[in-house]
Amino acid sequence: MGGECVQARTETGDAAVAVYGASGHTGAFVVAELRRRGIPTIAVGRRPAGLAGGIAARVAAIDDPAALDAALADCAVVINCAGPFLDTASPLIDAALRVACSYIDVTAEQASAQRTFADYDAAAHRAGITVIPAAGFYGGLADLLASALAGDDATDAVDTAVALDRWWPTPGTRRTGERNCVPRVVVENGSLAPIPTVPAIVDWAFGSTDGTQAVVEMPFSEIITIARHLGARRVHSYLNASALDEVSSSGTAAPTAVDALGRSAQRFVMDVVVSDRNGARRGRARGQDIYAVSAPIVVEAAARLRKPGTHRRGALSLAQAFDACEFLHALSSAVTVDFDHA
């Protein structure tokens, strides 16, 4: 968990946060959360049509470095909500490095998060910025839970399981699924390894509310964020089979808003079990709408990065950059978290 404390060159108390992909489904939630918290916001997108109304907006195509630099030049942080992140993360991070603007994204794509950690840690140190990939529901929330559960002893294993009562995929989720053909990986014997051709199916007890459900091995970016710093010899992730069937079906509809916040009716539960020589400990997070809940997570991170003073620099997971328990407490209005012995 190394990293120096430095003051970012562009960080000021009233500096804006840019949202790339502000007109997208998740981007709209992020813009709304920034506005709710009174944080100056700049919507950035590839086309002027569809950018959030009522706030500053700038147009910058992902393949236009000069436009990206101009869009981020006076911002403290940029939050990237535009997938596929295999295509958007590197150009935006490159621009953030050039203008000394910290970077956060919400990717669930393992390959994108892995590439960000591998390619940008040293450069972020030199630029005095923080780069945090996969800070949304999958990579970020799971990393916070696992880190809060980890003790002083070496971690033997981390297992995560997610149950969604429904999964209505956004168009962005479908585009990412078509683009992301990189084999999925888990951690075995302390190293990343591909999952079996036929993924494991097991029964997982989610508690009295959600019961025991069949889950399929389906790792997302949490494998990469957890492996980044916890040093577990084994990390595996599962998703309930019914949700996987829905997101895999071309006939499943997109999410529909059911409340004033624009959230769908989807409910989620995320279980994380951390094991070491002292036994197993479980953390469980519950909430509504996996797309919407990414907004308070990344906005909380951005709010911390834009404050004057010191922050850790480099390419970091969310739980490397911030204290996991304290960060989870800050999310209590959006996510209900419980800890117990597994």
Short mmCIF file of C-alpha atoms in Angstrom, two decimals:
data_model
loop_
_atom_site.label_atom_id
_atom_site.label_comp_id
_atom_site.label_asym_id
_atom_site.label_seq_id
_atom_site.Cartn_x
_atom_site.Cartn_y
_atom_site.Cartn_z
CA MET A 1 0.00 0.00 0.00
CA GLY A 2 2.84 2.35 -0.80
CA GLY A 3 2.39 5.87 -2.05
CA GLU A 4 3.59 9.31 -1.18
CA CYS A 5 1.55 12.16 0.22
CA VAL A 6 1.81 15.18 -2.04
CA GLN A 7 -0.27 18.16 -2.97
CA ALA A 8 -1.74 18.00 -6.46
CA ARG A 9 -0.84 21.01 -8.54
CA THR A 10 -4.39 21.74 -9.63
CA GLU A 11 -6.21 20.93 -6.40
CA THR A 12 -8.22 23.78 -4.93
CA GLY A 13 -11.23 23.94 -2.67
CA ASP A 14 -13.60 25.07 -5.42
CA ALA A 15 -12.12 23.24 -8.41
CA ALA A 16 -14.65 21.52 -10.65
CA VAL A 17 -15.14 17.83 -11.27
CA ALA A 18 -15.49 16.82 -14.92
CA VAL A 19 -17.75 13.93 -15.87
CA TYR A 20 -16.87 12.26 -19.16
CA GLY A 21 -19.87 10.46 -20.58
CA ALA A 22 -22.20 12.75 -18.63
CA SER A 23 -25.12 12.06 -20.97
CA GLY A 24 -24.96 8.30 -20.42
CA HIS A 25 -27.01 6.29 -17.93
CA THR A 26 -24.40 6.15 -15.15
CA GLY A 27 -23.03 9.57 -16.05
CA ALA A 28 -26.42 11.16 -15.39
CA PHE A 29 -26.48 9.65 -11.89
CA VAL A 30 -22.97 10.96 -11.24
CA VAL A 31 -23.85 14.50 -12.42
CA ALA A 32 -26.96 14.50 -10.24
CA GLU A 33 -24.97 13.38 -7.18
CA LEU A 34 -22.32 16.05 -7.74
CA ARG A 35 -25.01 18.70 -8.02
CA ARG A 36 -26.78 17.39 -4.91
CA ARG A 37 -23.52 17.83 -2.99
CA GLY A 38 -22.95 21.30 -4.42
CA ILE A 39 -19.72 20.36 -6.21
CA PRO A 40 -18.94 22.43 -9.32
CA THR A 41 -19.48 20.12 -12.27
CA ILE A 42 -18.52 20.16 -15.93
CA ALA A 43 -20.27 17.73 -18.27
CA VAL A 44 -17.96 16.46 -20.99
CA GLY A 45 -18.99 14.32 -23.93
CA ARG A 46 -18.27 13.33 -27.48
CA ARG A 47 -21.25 15.24 -28.88
CA PRO A 48 -22.98 18.44 -27.73
CA ALA A 49 -26.42 16.85 -27.98
CA GLY A 50 -27.47 15.14 -24.79
CA LEU A 51 -25.03 16.79 -22.41
CA ALA A 52 -26.55 17.58 -19.01
CA GLY A 53 -28.52 20.81 -18.93
CA GLY A 54 -28.06 23.49 -16.31
CA ILE A 55 -24.32 22.99 -15.86
CA ALA A 56 -21.19 23.85 -17.81
CA ALA A 57 -20.66 21.54 -20.78
CA ARG A 58 -17.64 20.91 -22.99
CA VAL A 59 -17.33 18.78 -26.10
CA ALA A 60 -14.30 16.51 -26.46
CA ALA A 61 -14.05 13.39 -28.56
CA ILE A 62 -12.04 10.57 -27.07
CA ASP A 63 -9.64 10.67 -30.04
CA ASP A 64 -9.01 14.44 -29.80
CA PRO A 65 -6.17 15.02 -27.27
CA ALA A 66 -6.26 18.80 -27.58
CA ALA A 67 -9.99 18.92 -26.88
CA LEU A 68 -9.61 16.56 -23.92
CA ASP A 69 -6.84 18.74 -22.48
CA ALA A 70 -9.00 21.84 -22.83
CA ALA A 71 -12.00 20.10 -21.24
CA LEU A 72 -10.01 18.99 -18.16
CA ALA A 73 -7.55 21.88 -17.84
CA ASP A 74 -9.08 23.62 -14.81
CA CYS A 75 -10.60 20.55 -13.14
CA ALA A 76 -9.38 18.78 -10.01
CA VAL A 77 -10.82 15.38 -10.97
CA VAL A 78 -12.36 13.71 -14.00
CA ILE A 79 -14.82 10.84 -13.54
CA ASN A 80 -14.98 8.60 -16.60
CA CYS A 81 -18.42 7.02 -17.09
CA ALA A 82 -18.05 6.27 -20.81
CA GLY A 83 -17.44 2.66 -21.70
CA PRO A 84 -16.12 0.50 -23.13
CA PHE A 85 -13.23 1.52 -20.91
CA LEU A 86 -10.82 -0.52 -22.98
CA ASP A 87 -11.27 2.33 -25.46
CA THR A 88 -11.78 5.39 -23.26
CA ALA A 89 -9.62 4.96 -20.15
CA SER A 90 -6.16 5.44 -21.67
CA PRO A 91 -6.92 8.60 -23.71
CA LEU A 92 -8.59 10.23 -20.70
CA ILE A 93 -5.82 9.26 -18.29
CA ASP A 94 -3.23 10.58 -20.74
CA ALA A 95 -5.08 13.91 -20.81
CA ALA A 96 -5.40 13.92 -17.01
CA LEU A 97 -1.65 13.42 -16.72
CA ARG A 98 -0.93 16.30 -19.09
CA VAL A 99 -3.08 18.76 -17.09
CA ALA A 100 -2.47 17.28 -13.59
CA CYS A 101 -6.09 16.28 -13.01
CA SER A 102 -6.88 13.18 -10.93
CA TYR A 103 -8.85 10.39 -12.64
CA ILE A 104 -11.59 7.97 -11.52
CA ASP A 105 -13.59 5.46 -13.57
CA VAL A 106 -16.37 2.94 -12.99
CA THR A 107 -15.17 0.08 -15.17
CA ALA A 108 -16.18 -3.49 -14.48
CA GLU A 109 -13.77 -4.58 -17.23
CA GLN A 110 -10.86 -6.53 -15.80
CA ALA A 111 -8.50 -5.82 -18.68
CA SER A 112 -9.05 -2.07 -18.49
CA ALA A 113 -8.42 -1.91 -14.73
CA GLN A 114 -5.38 -4.15 -15.03
CA ARG A 115 -3.91 -2.01 -17.80
CA THR A 116 -4.47 1.19 -15.83
CA PHE A 117 -2.61 -0.16 -12.81
CA ALA A 118 0.23 -1.51 -14.95
CA ASP A 119 0.68 1.47 -17.25
CA TYR A 120 -0.06 4.55 -15.17
CA ASP A 121 1.23 4.16 -11.62
CA ALA A 122 4.65 5.68 -12.24
CA ALA A 123 3.28 8.44 -14.48
CA ALA A 124 0.64 9.39 -11.91
CA HIS A 125 3.35 9.65 -9.24
CA ARG A 126 5.36 11.97 -11.46
CA ALA A 127 2.33 14.14 -12.25
CA GLY A 128 1.26 14.30 -8.61
CA ILE A 129 -2.22 12.91 -9.29
CA THR A 130 -4.33 9.98 -8.18
CA VAL A 131 -5.65 7.47 -10.73
CA ILE A 132 -8.40 5.16 -9.45
CA PRO A 133 -9.86 2.65 -11.93
CA ALA A 134 -12.89 0.45 -11.20
CA ALA A 135 -14.28 2.61 -8.38
CA GLY A 136 -17.92 1.72 -9.03
CA PHE A 137 -20.19 -1.09 -7.85
CA TYR A 138 -18.10 -4.09 -8.83
CA GLY A 139 -14.47 -3.05 -8.45
CA GLY A 140 -14.94 -0.35 -5.80
CA LEU A 141 -17.57 -1.58 -3.35
CA ALA A 142 -16.14 -5.11 -3.24
CA ASP A 143 -12.63 -3.74 -2.65
CA LEU A 144 -13.87 -1.57 0.23
CA LEU A 145 -15.67 -4.50 1.88
CA ALA A 146 -12.72 -6.87 1.48
CA SER A 147 -10.27 -4.28 2.82
CA ALA A 148 -12.50 -3.50 5.81
CA LEU A 149 -12.58 -7.21 6.64
CA ALA A 150 -8.85 -7.88 6.17
CA GLY A 151 -6.86 -8.23 9.38
CA ASP A 152 -3.21 -7.88 10.23
CA ASP A 153 -2.49 -11.49 9.25
CA ALA A 154 -1.88 -12.57 5.66
CA THR A 155 -5.14 -13.02 3.75
CA ASP A 156 -5.65 -16.55 2.49
CA ALA A 157 -8.78 -16.08 0.39
CA VAL A 158 -11.39 -13.57 -0.68
CA ASP A 159 -14.71 -14.71 -2.12
CA THR A 160 -17.34 -12.29 -3.41
CA ALA A 161 -20.87 -13.11 -4.51
CA VAL A 162 -23.49 -10.75 -5.94
CA ALA A 163 -27.22 -11.42 -6.20
CA LEU A 164 -29.43 -9.12 -8.27
CA ASP A 165 -33.16 -9.65 -8.17
CA ARG A 166 -33.21 -8.41 -11.76
CA TRP A 167 -30.58 -7.17 -14.22
CA TRP A 168 -31.86 -4.75 -16.81
CA PRO A 169 -28.72 -3.93 -18.82
CA THR A 170 -28.08 -0.47 -20.23
CA PRO A 171 -27.00 0.01 -23.86
CA GLY A 172 -23.51 0.75 -22.49
CA THR A 173 -23.43 -2.59 -20.71
CA ARG A 174 -24.35 -4.34 -23.94
CA ARG A 175 -21.69 -2.46 -25.94
CA THR A 176 -19.07 -3.32 -23.36
CA GLY A 177 -20.06 -6.98 -23.42
CA GLU A 178 -19.63 -7.06 -27.20
CA ARG A 179 -16.27 -5.24 -27.03
CA ASN A 180 -14.75 -7.05 -24.06
CA CYS A 181 -13.62 -10.44 -25.34
CA VAL A 182 -10.62 -10.70 -22.98
CA PRO A 183 -10.64 -13.95 -20.95
CA ARG A 184 -11.77 -13.42 -17.34
CA VAL A 185 -9.32 -14.12 -14.54
CA VAL A 186 -9.30 -14.97 -10.84
CA VAL A 187 -6.45 -15.27 -8.36
CA GLU A 188 -5.02 -18.72 -7.69
CA ASN A 189 -1.82 -19.35 -5.72
CA GLY A 190 -1.24 -15.61 -5.53
CA SER A 191 -1.32 -15.00 -9.29
CA LEU A 192 -3.95 -14.10 -11.87
CA ALA A 193 -5.24 -17.17 -13.70
CA PRO A 194 -8.02 -17.70 -16.28
CA ILE A 195 -11.30 -19.12 -15.06
CA PRO A 196 -12.21 -22.61 -16.29
CA THR A 197 -13.88 -22.94 -19.67
CA VAL A 198 -16.96 -24.18 -17.85
CA PRO A 199 -17.38 -21.78 -14.89
CA ALA A 200 -18.14 -23.26 -11.49
CA ILE A 201 -21.74 -23.17 -10.21
CA VAL A 202 -22.27 -23.30 -6.45
CA ASP A 203 -25.01 -22.52 -3.94
CA TRP A 204 -24.46 -19.34 -1.94
CA ALA A 205 -26.36 -18.40 1.24
CA PHE A 206 -27.12 -14.67 1.01
CA GLY A 207 -28.99 -14.54 4.31
CA SER A 208 -32.62 -14.57 5.37
CA THR A 209 -33.69 -11.79 2.99
CA ASP A 210 -32.24 -13.22 -0.23
CA GLY A 211 -31.95 -16.91 0.64
CA THR A 212 -29.65 -19.47 -0.94
CA GLN A 213 -29.16 -19.04 -4.67
CA ALA A 214 -27.22 -20.74 -7.44
CA VAL A 215 -24.27 -18.55 -8.39
CA VAL A 216 -21.92 -18.81 -11.36
CA GLU A 217 -18.24 -17.92 -11.29
CA MET A 218 -18.28 -14.53 -13.03
CA PRO A 219 -15.36 -12.28 -12.04
CA PHE A 220 -15.42 -8.55 -12.78
CA SER A 221 -12.95 -5.80 -11.92
CA GLU A 222 -13.06 -6.57 -8.18
CA ILE A 223 -10.56 -9.35 -8.83
CA ILE A 224 -8.07 -6.77 -10.10
CA THR A 225 -8.70 -4.16 -7.39
CA ILE A 226 -8.52 -6.66 -4.53
CA ALA A 227 -5.43 -8.38 -5.96
CA ARG A 228 -3.80 -4.97 -6.31
CA HIS A 229 -3.06 -4.66 -2.61
CA LEU A 230 -4.48 -7.37 -0.33
CA GLY A 231 -2.08 -10.13 -1.37
CA ALA A 232 -4.62 -12.95 -1.04
CA ARG A 233 -3.57 -16.30 -2.45
CA ARG A 234 -7.08 -16.95 -3.75
CA VAL A 235 -9.75 -14.50 -5.00
CA HIS A 236 -12.94 -15.70 -6.69
CA SER A 237 -16.19 -13.94 -7.62
CA TYR A 238 -19.71 -15.18 -8.34
CA LEU A 239 -22.98 -13.80 -9.74
CA ASN A 240 -26.40 -15.32 -9.26
CA ALA A 241 -27.42 -17.41 -12.25
CA SER A 242 -30.80 -15.74 -12.78
CA ALA A 243 -29.20 -12.30 -13.20
CA LEU A 244 -26.60 -13.70 -15.57
CA ASP A 245 -29.37 -15.23 -17.69
CA GLU A 246 -31.12 -11.85 -17.89
CA VAL A 247 -28.08 -9.80 -18.84
CA SER A 248 -27.11 -12.42 -21.42
CA SER A 249 -30.51 -12.34 -23.12
CA SER A 250 -30.95 -9.92 -26.04
CA GLY A 251 -34.62 -9.62 -25.13
CA THR A 252 -34.10 -8.14 -21.65
CA ALA A 253 -35.26 -4.53 -21.48
CA ALA A 254 -33.16 -1.58 -20.34
CA PRO A 255 -33.70 -0.20 -16.81
CA THR A 256 -36.73 2.01 -16.15
CA ALA A 257 -36.82 4.69 -13.46
CA VAL A 258 -39.23 4.07 -10.58
CA ASP A 259 -38.32 6.84 -8.15
CA ALA A 260 -37.42 10.53 -8.04
CA LEU A 261 -33.71 9.70 -8.19
CA GLY A 262 -34.14 7.89 -11.49
CA ARG A 263 -33.28 4.50 -10.04
CA SER A 264 -34.71 1.24 -11.32
CA ALA A 265 -36.47 -1.19 -8.98
CA GLN A 266 -33.46 -3.53 -9.00
CA ARG A 267 -32.21 -4.63 -5.58
CA PHE A 268 -28.72 -6.00 -4.95
CA VAL A 269 -26.82 -7.80 -2.26
CA MET A 270 -23.04 -8.17 -2.30
CA ASP A 271 -21.34 -10.68 -0.01
CA VAL A 272 -17.60 -10.63 0.62
CA VAL A 273 -15.90 -13.31 2.72
CA VAL A 274 -12.27 -12.87 3.78
CA SER A 275 -10.38 -15.81 5.28
CA ASP A 276 -7.08 -15.95 7.13
CA ARG A 277 -5.56 -18.08 9.88
CA ASN A 278 -8.05 -16.60 12.38
CA GLY A 279 -11.06 -17.78 10.41
CA ALA A 280 -13.55 -16.23 8.03
CA ARG A 281 -15.31 -12.86 8.26
CA ARG A 282 -18.22 -11.66 6.14
CA GLY A 283 -19.30 -8.24 4.95
CA ARG A 284 -22.63 -7.74 3.23
CA ALA A 285 -23.86 -4.67 1.34
CA ARG A 286 -27.45 -4.12 0.21
CA GLY A 287 -28.99 -1.38 -1.87
CA GLN A 288 -30.93 -0.36 -4.97
CA ASP A 289 -29.73 -0.19 -8.58
CA ILE A 290 -26.10 -1.11 -9.28
CA TYR A 291 -25.74 1.70 -11.84
CA ALA A 292 -27.12 4.38 -9.54
CA VAL A 293 -25.11 3.29 -6.50
CA SER A 294 -21.85 3.83 -8.38
CA ALA A 295 -22.59 7.57 -8.26
CA PRO A 296 -22.26 8.14 -4.50
CA ILE A 297 -19.15 5.94 -4.46
CA VAL A 298 -17.23 7.83 -7.15
CA VAL A 299 -18.49 11.24 -6.05
CA GLU A 300 -17.33 10.58 -2.49
CA ALA A 301 -13.90 9.73 -3.90
CA ALA A 302 -13.86 12.82 -6.10
CA ALA A 303 -14.92 15.07 -3.21
CA ARG A 304 -11.96 13.84 -1.19
CA LEU A 305 -9.49 14.25 -4.05
CA ARG A 306 -10.53 17.83 -4.77
CA LYS A 307 -10.00 19.09 -1.22
CA PRO A 308 -6.91 21.22 -0.58
CA GLY A 309 -4.10 19.46 1.24
CA THR A 310 -2.50 16.09 0.78
CA HIS A 311 -3.59 12.92 -0.94
CA ARG A 312 -1.94 9.74 -2.09
CA ARG A 313 -0.71 9.69 -5.65
CA GLY A 314 -0.25 6.89 -8.14
CA ALA A 315 -2.60 4.29 -9.63
CA LEU A 316 -4.55 2.97 -6.66
CA SER A 317 -7.62 0.94 -5.92
CA LEU A 318 -10.35 2.74 -3.99
CA ALA A 319 -9.41 1.03 -0.73
CA GLN A 320 -5.73 1.83 -1.26
CA ALA A 321 -6.51 5.50 -1.72
CA PHE A 322 -8.84 5.85 1.29
CA ASP A 323 -9.57 4.19 4.62
CA ALA A 324 -12.11 1.48 3.76
CA CYS A 325 -14.16 1.52 6.99
CA GLU A 326 -14.44 5.28 7.06
CA PHE A 327 -15.35 5.41 3.37
CA LEU A 328 -18.09 2.80 3.80
CA HIS A 329 -19.51 4.82 6.69
CA ALA A 330 -19.68 7.85 4.38
CA LEU A 331 -21.83 5.77 1.99
CA SER A 332 -24.36 4.78 4.65
CA SER A 333 -27.21 6.75 3.06
CA ALA A 334 -26.81 4.78 -0.20
CA VAL A 335 -25.68 1.31 0.95
CA THR A 336 -26.54 -0.75 4.01
CA VAL A 337 -23.46 -2.65 5.23
CA ASP A 338 -23.25 -5.36 7.91
CA PHE A 339 -20.27 -7.32 9.16
CA ASP A 340 -20.24 -10.69 10.94
CA HIS A 341 -18.39 -13.99 11.18
CA ALA A 342 -18.93 -16.13 8.08
#
